[in-house]
């Protein structure tokens, strides 16, 4: 009994417990204010309280660029050659595209089976609210995809937190450093020390996580009538949750296949990052903390520093599932018939276009709007899902974190097994 009480106290004192309490308090405060103050006052409160979440996310964002650059350069320098980088990169991309395809298929399956958009009647849909999202679709093209991959300035890439661009520069920098051998050891050593300083900063910044989550949740519930929204969008949201739940089952099952019993430990370690991503609807906000937890889990720092930045650009499992689901939902609402061949073509388009929007605000909605335009589905239909999008974003952000944690852990284990086999052969 005493052990149980000790565990409860430890949980409440821990970051995860504080975040969950902050979510509960934020939702309670938001709901109370929504029902007892005027809409104008609620909007004003929401704007002000949301600053708590904005400050927390900005604190995290200031860490991401130096963390990605220093850890990735040091990791690649330790890997030592292009062949090793290519091998790990190949495994990573193979995993990412397979996971993305499965996520898209799950969304495709449930939206066709449950048909949440068929016969739906929505009154007072504000089509003008979609203009902010649809305006960004003109930038979603092959040229934009290339621009998001290749940086024209590392300073600009760091200033705007373009993770994929920082990765490209860091790979070139790390390979060049590795090729120079012992002469650059002082530089690599200095970067290694800087990365440890930045990781120490993570611990300080994470103390603000419960406050940020409280602000984010309170801001939403103060201006949204969650009960009314969930009733209106019951079929859409319920179908989406069924799809995202299925994706979680698949991801966790795959984790048990590759990691076996260690999968339980991995889930225990990433509960905190999952809760932060869920509360703030930002998978980017947990990047530094996730790095720390995966290294503590036993994944070598050079693998974590290589895999995670790539994953944040190429492996957004929750977002992928949502994109297919939302695109076909809008088509169903407008009675736009899409045969299976067209839907598979849409799936492939989503697979490619989604890889070029790292760092774009509300990226999933931008891709959905652009895809609708390509397949003659009314683009303004994006307004249909805007009211419920925040609640969907909470689940897809957490799913993105789970997918990247799993991918990094599995590839890390593959590399450990490879090294152990080589060491065994050398001993024999």
PDB file of N, CA and C in Angstrom, residues 63-79 158 166-167 170-171 174 188 190-199 202 287-288 291-292 295 300-309:
ATOM      1  N   UNK A  63      15.936  26.110 -29.169  1.00  0.00           N
ATOM      2  CA  UNK A  63      16.892  25.037 -28.905  1.00  0.00           C
ATOM      3  C   UNK A  63      17.092  24.137 -30.114  1.00  0.00           C
ATOM      4  N   UNK A  64      16.057  24.007 -30.950  1.00  0.00           N
ATOM      5  CA  UNK A  64      16.055  22.979 -31.990  1.00  0.00           C
ATOM      6  C   UNK A  64      17.225  23.111 -32.966  1.00  0.00           C
ATOM      7  N   UNK A  65      17.442  24.302 -33.522  1.00  0.00           N
ATOM      8  CA  UNK A  65      18.494  24.472 -34.530  1.00  0.00           C
ATOM      9  C   UNK A  65      19.877  24.102 -34.014  1.00  0.00           C
ATOM     10  N   UNK A  66      20.328  24.681 -32.879  1.00  0.00           N
ATOM     11  CA  UNK A  66      21.652  24.290 -32.384  1.00  0.00           C
ATOM     12  C   UNK A  66      21.735  22.823 -31.992  1.00  0.00           C
ATOM     13  N   UNK A  67      20.607  22.261 -31.490  1.00  0.00           N
ATOM     14  CA  UNK A  67      20.614  20.853 -31.095  1.00  0.00           C
ATOM     15  C   UNK A  67      20.765  19.939 -32.307  1.00  0.00           C
ATOM     16  N   UNK A  68      19.980  20.201 -33.355  1.00  0.00           N
ATOM     17  CA  UNK A  68      20.060  19.380 -34.565  1.00  0.00           C
ATOM     18  C   UNK A  68      21.456  19.476 -35.184  1.00  0.00           C
ATOM     19  N   UNK A  69      21.968  20.699 -35.320  1.00  0.00           N
ATOM     20  CA  UNK A  69      23.271  20.887 -35.965  1.00  0.00           C
ATOM     21  C   UNK A  69      24.400  20.207 -35.193  1.00  0.00           C
ATOM     22  N   UNK A  70      24.495  20.485 -33.893  1.00  0.00           N
ATOM     23  CA  UNK A  70      25.632  19.951 -33.127  1.00  0.00           C
ATOM     24  C   UNK A  70      25.573  18.430 -32.996  1.00  0.00           C
ATOM     25  N   UNK A  71      24.385  17.886 -32.648  1.00  0.00           N
ATOM     26  CA  UNK A  71      24.293  16.434 -32.447  1.00  0.00           C
ATOM     27  C   UNK A  71      24.458  15.676 -33.754  1.00  0.00           C
ATOM     28  N   UNK A  72      23.922  16.221 -34.846  1.00  0.00           N
ATOM     29  CA  UNK A  72      24.012  15.534 -36.127  1.00  0.00           C
ATOM     30  C   UNK A  72      25.439  15.540 -36.669  1.00  0.00           C
ATOM     31  N   UNK A  73      26.128  16.671 -36.571  1.00  0.00           N
ATOM     32  CA  UNK A  73      27.519  16.750 -37.039  1.00  0.00           C
ATOM     33  C   UNK A  73      28.397  15.792 -36.239  1.00  0.00           C
ATOM     34  N   UNK A  74      28.245  15.825 -34.916  1.00  0.00           N
ATOM     35  CA  UNK A  74      29.038  14.925 -34.059  1.00  0.00           C
ATOM     36  C   UNK A  74      28.703  13.466 -34.368  1.00  0.00           C
ATOM     37  N   UNK A  75      27.404  13.172 -34.546  1.00  0.00           N
ATOM     38  CA  UNK A  75      26.990  11.809 -34.847  1.00  0.00           C
ATOM     39  C   UNK A  75      27.568  11.296 -36.153  1.00  0.00           C
ATOM     40  N   UNK A  76      27.530  12.120 -37.197  1.00  0.00           N
ATOM     41  CA  UNK A  76      28.057  11.700 -38.506  1.00  0.00           C
ATOM     42  C   UNK A  76      29.571  11.556 -38.446  1.00  0.00           C
ATOM     43  N   UNK A  77      30.234  12.464 -37.737  1.00  0.00           N
ATOM     44  CA  UNK A  77      31.693  12.364 -37.586  1.00  0.00           C
ATOM     45  C   UNK A  77      32.065  11.050 -36.894  1.00  0.00           C
ATOM     46  N   UNK A  78      31.218  10.615 -35.943  1.00  0.00           N
ATOM     47  CA  UNK A  78      31.461   9.344 -35.256  1.00  0.00           C
ATOM     48  C   UNK A  78      31.147   8.151 -36.156  1.00  0.00           C
ATOM     49  N   UNK A  79      30.145   8.308 -37.032  1.00  0.00           N
ATOM     50  CA  UNK A  79      29.833   7.233 -37.982  1.00  0.00           C
ATOM     51  C   UNK A  79      31.010   6.992 -38.911  1.00  0.00           C
ATOM     52  N   UNK A 158      18.425  28.063 -40.068  1.00  0.00           N
ATOM     53  CA  UNK A 158      18.376  28.009 -38.606  1.00  0.00           C
ATOM     54  C   UNK A 158      17.413  29.059 -38.047  1.00  0.00           C
ATOM     55  N   UNK A 166      18.545  22.124 -42.332  1.00  0.00           N
ATOM     56  CA  UNK A 166      19.645  22.024 -41.367  1.00  0.00           C
ATOM     57  C   UNK A 166      20.279  20.635 -41.434  1.00  0.00           C
ATOM     58  N   UNK A 167      19.450  19.617 -41.625  1.00  0.00           N
ATOM     59  CA  UNK A 167      19.950  18.250 -41.761  1.00  0.00           C
ATOM     60  C   UNK A 167      20.878  18.126 -42.960  1.00  0.00           C
ATOM     61  N   UNK A 170      24.139  19.852 -42.239  1.00  0.00           N
ATOM     62  CA  UNK A 170      24.871  19.120 -41.205  1.00  0.00           C
ATOM     63  C   UNK A 170      25.493  17.841 -41.749  1.00  0.00           C
ATOM     64  N   UNK A 171      24.779  17.171 -42.666  1.00  0.00           N
ATOM     65  CA  UNK A 171      25.325  15.961 -43.282  1.00  0.00           C
ATOM     66  C   UNK A 171      26.596  16.293 -44.062  1.00  0.00           C
ATOM     67  N   UNK A 174      29.298  17.267 -41.517  1.00  0.00           N
ATOM     68  CA  UNK A 174      29.784  16.106 -40.779  1.00  0.00           C
ATOM     69  C   UNK A 174      30.660  15.200 -41.627  1.00  0.00           C
ATOM     70  N   UNK A 188      35.117  18.930 -33.442  1.00  0.00           N
ATOM     71  CA  UNK A 188      34.075  17.948 -33.106  1.00  0.00           C
ATOM     72  C   UNK A 188      33.889  17.874 -31.595  1.00  0.00           C
ATOM     73  N   UNK A 190      34.402  20.299 -29.473  1.00  0.00           N
ATOM     74  CA  UNK A 190      33.707  21.520 -29.048  1.00  0.00           C
ATOM     75  C   UNK A 190      32.212  21.421 -29.330  1.00  0.00           C
ATOM     76  N   UNK A 191      31.869  20.916 -30.523  1.00  0.00           N
ATOM     77  CA  UNK A 191      30.454  20.752 -30.874  1.00  0.00           C
ATOM     78  C   UNK A 191      29.766  19.742 -29.957  1.00  0.00           C
ATOM     79  N   UNK A 192      30.501  18.697 -29.570  1.00  0.00           N
ATOM     80  CA  UNK A 192      29.969  17.693 -28.653  1.00  0.00           C
ATOM     81  C   UNK A 192      29.633  18.327 -27.302  1.00  0.00           C
ATOM     82  N   UNK A 193      30.528  19.184 -26.819  1.00  0.00           N
ATOM     83  CA  UNK A 193      30.293  19.867 -25.541  1.00  0.00           C
ATOM     84  C   UNK A 193      29.102  20.839 -25.649  1.00  0.00           C
ATOM     85  N   UNK A 194      29.011  21.516 -26.798  1.00  0.00           N
ATOM     86  CA  UNK A 194      27.871  22.429 -27.010  1.00  0.00           C
ATOM     87  C   UNK A 194      26.557  21.656 -27.000  1.00  0.00           C
ATOM     88  N   UNK A 195      26.552  20.474 -27.626  1.00  0.00           N
ATOM     89  CA  UNK A 195      25.319  19.666 -27.666  1.00  0.00           C
ATOM     90  C   UNK A 195      24.889  19.261 -26.262  1.00  0.00           C
ATOM     91  N   UNK A 196      25.856  18.974 -25.384  1.00  0.00           N
ATOM     92  CA  UNK A 196      25.509  18.615 -24.009  1.00  0.00           C
ATOM     93  C   UNK A 196      24.963  19.821 -23.241  1.00  0.00           C
ATOM     94  N   UNK A 197      25.496  21.005 -23.549  1.00  0.00           N
ATOM     95  CA  UNK A 197      24.975  22.229 -22.921  1.00  0.00           C
ATOM     96  C   UNK A 197      23.529  22.457 -23.357  1.00  0.00           C
ATOM     97  N   UNK A 198      23.276  22.275 -24.662  1.00  0.00           N
ATOM     98  CA  UNK A 198      21.916  22.477 -25.181  1.00  0.00           C
ATOM     99  C   UNK A 198      20.946  21.472 -24.562  1.00  0.00           C
ATOM    100  N   UNK A 199      21.396  20.208 -24.410  1.00  0.00           N
ATOM    101  CA  UNK A 199      20.543  19.198 -23.795  1.00  0.00           C
ATOM    102  C   UNK A 199      20.259  19.536 -22.330  1.00  0.00           C
ATOM    103  N   UNK A 202      17.466  21.824 -22.212  1.00  0.00           N
ATOM    104  CA  UNK A 202      16.178  21.146 -22.391  1.00  0.00           C
ATOM    105  C   UNK A 202      15.500  20.930 -21.044  1.00  0.00           C
ATOM    106  N   UNK A 287      10.717  17.788 -29.551  1.00  0.00           N
ATOM    107  CA  UNK A 287      11.924  17.287 -30.230  1.00  0.00           C
ATOM    108  C   UNK A 287      13.110  17.149 -29.269  1.00  0.00           C
ATOM    109  N   UNK A 288      13.472  18.202 -28.511  1.00  0.00           N
ATOM    110  CA  UNK A 288      14.631  18.075 -27.614  1.00  0.00           C
ATOM    111  C   UNK A 288      14.429  17.021 -26.525  1.00  0.00           C
ATOM    112  N   UNK A 291      14.666  13.532 -27.933  1.00  0.00           N
ATOM    113  CA  UNK A 291      16.081  13.201 -28.155  1.00  0.00           C
ATOM    114  C   UNK A 291      16.698  12.638 -26.882  1.00  0.00           C
ATOM    115  N   UNK A 292      16.449  13.318 -25.791  1.00  0.00           N
ATOM    116  CA  UNK A 292      17.004  12.921 -24.486  1.00  0.00           C
ATOM    117  C   UNK A 292      16.469  11.558 -24.049  1.00  0.00           C
ATOM    118  N   UNK A 295      17.903   8.597 -26.136  1.00  0.00           N
ATOM    119  CA  UNK A 295      19.283   8.292 -25.752  1.00  0.00           C
ATOM    120  C   UNK A 295      19.315   7.550 -24.423  1.00  0.00           C
ATOM    121  N   UNK A 300      21.930   4.928 -29.576  1.00  0.00           N
ATOM    122  CA  UNK A 300      23.166   5.713 -29.606  1.00  0.00           C
ATOM    123  C   UNK A 300      22.894   7.116 -30.128  1.00  0.00           C
ATOM    124  N   UNK A 301      23.618   8.070 -29.548  1.00  0.00           N
ATOM    125  CA  UNK A 301      23.360   9.477 -29.859  1.00  0.00           C
ATOM    126  C   UNK A 301      23.502   9.783 -31.347  1.00  0.00           C
ATOM    127  N   UNK A 302      24.429   9.123 -32.019  1.00  0.00           N
ATOM    128  CA  UNK A 302      24.626   9.385 -33.448  1.00  0.00           C
ATOM    129  C   UNK A 302      23.435   8.915 -34.280  1.00  0.00           C
ATOM    130  N   UNK A 303      22.740   7.852 -33.817  1.00  0.00           N
ATOM    131  CA  UNK A 303      21.539   7.363 -34.507  1.00  0.00           C
ATOM    132  C   UNK A 303      20.374   8.304 -34.252  1.00  0.00           C
ATOM    133  N   UNK A 304      20.195   8.711 -32.994  1.00  0.00           N
ATOM    134  CA  UNK A 304      19.098   9.617 -32.633  1.00  0.00           C
ATOM    135  C   UNK A 304      19.226  10.935 -33.383  1.00  0.00           C
ATOM    136  N   UNK A 305      20.461  11.492 -33.388  1.00  0.00           N
ATOM    137  CA  UNK A 305      20.673  12.798 -34.017  1.00  0.00           C
ATOM    138  C   UNK A 305      20.511  12.745 -35.533  1.00  0.00           C
ATOM    139  N   UNK A 306      20.626  11.556 -36.122  1.00  0.00           N
ATOM    140  CA  UNK A 306      20.439  11.406 -37.565  1.00  0.00           C
ATOM    141  C   UNK A 306      18.982  11.102 -37.910  1.00  0.00           C
ATOM    142  N   UNK A 307      18.356  10.225 -37.107  1.00  0.00           N
ATOM    143  CA  UNK A 307      17.015   9.740 -37.427  1.00  0.00           C
ATOM    144  C   UNK A 307      15.917  10.757 -37.136  1.00  0.00           C
ATOM    145  N   UNK A 308      15.966  11.379 -35.963  1.00  0.00           N
ATOM    146  CA  UNK A 308      14.861  12.260 -35.564  1.00  0.00           C
ATOM    147  C   UNK A 308      14.643  13.441 -36.507  1.00  0.00           C
ATOM    148  N   UNK A 309      15.698  14.184 -36.875  1.00  0.00           N
ATOM    149  CA  UNK A 309      15.459  15.304 -37.810  1.00  0.00           C
ATOM    150  C   UNK A 309      14.857  14.845 -39.130  1.00  0.00           C
TER     151      UNK A 309
END
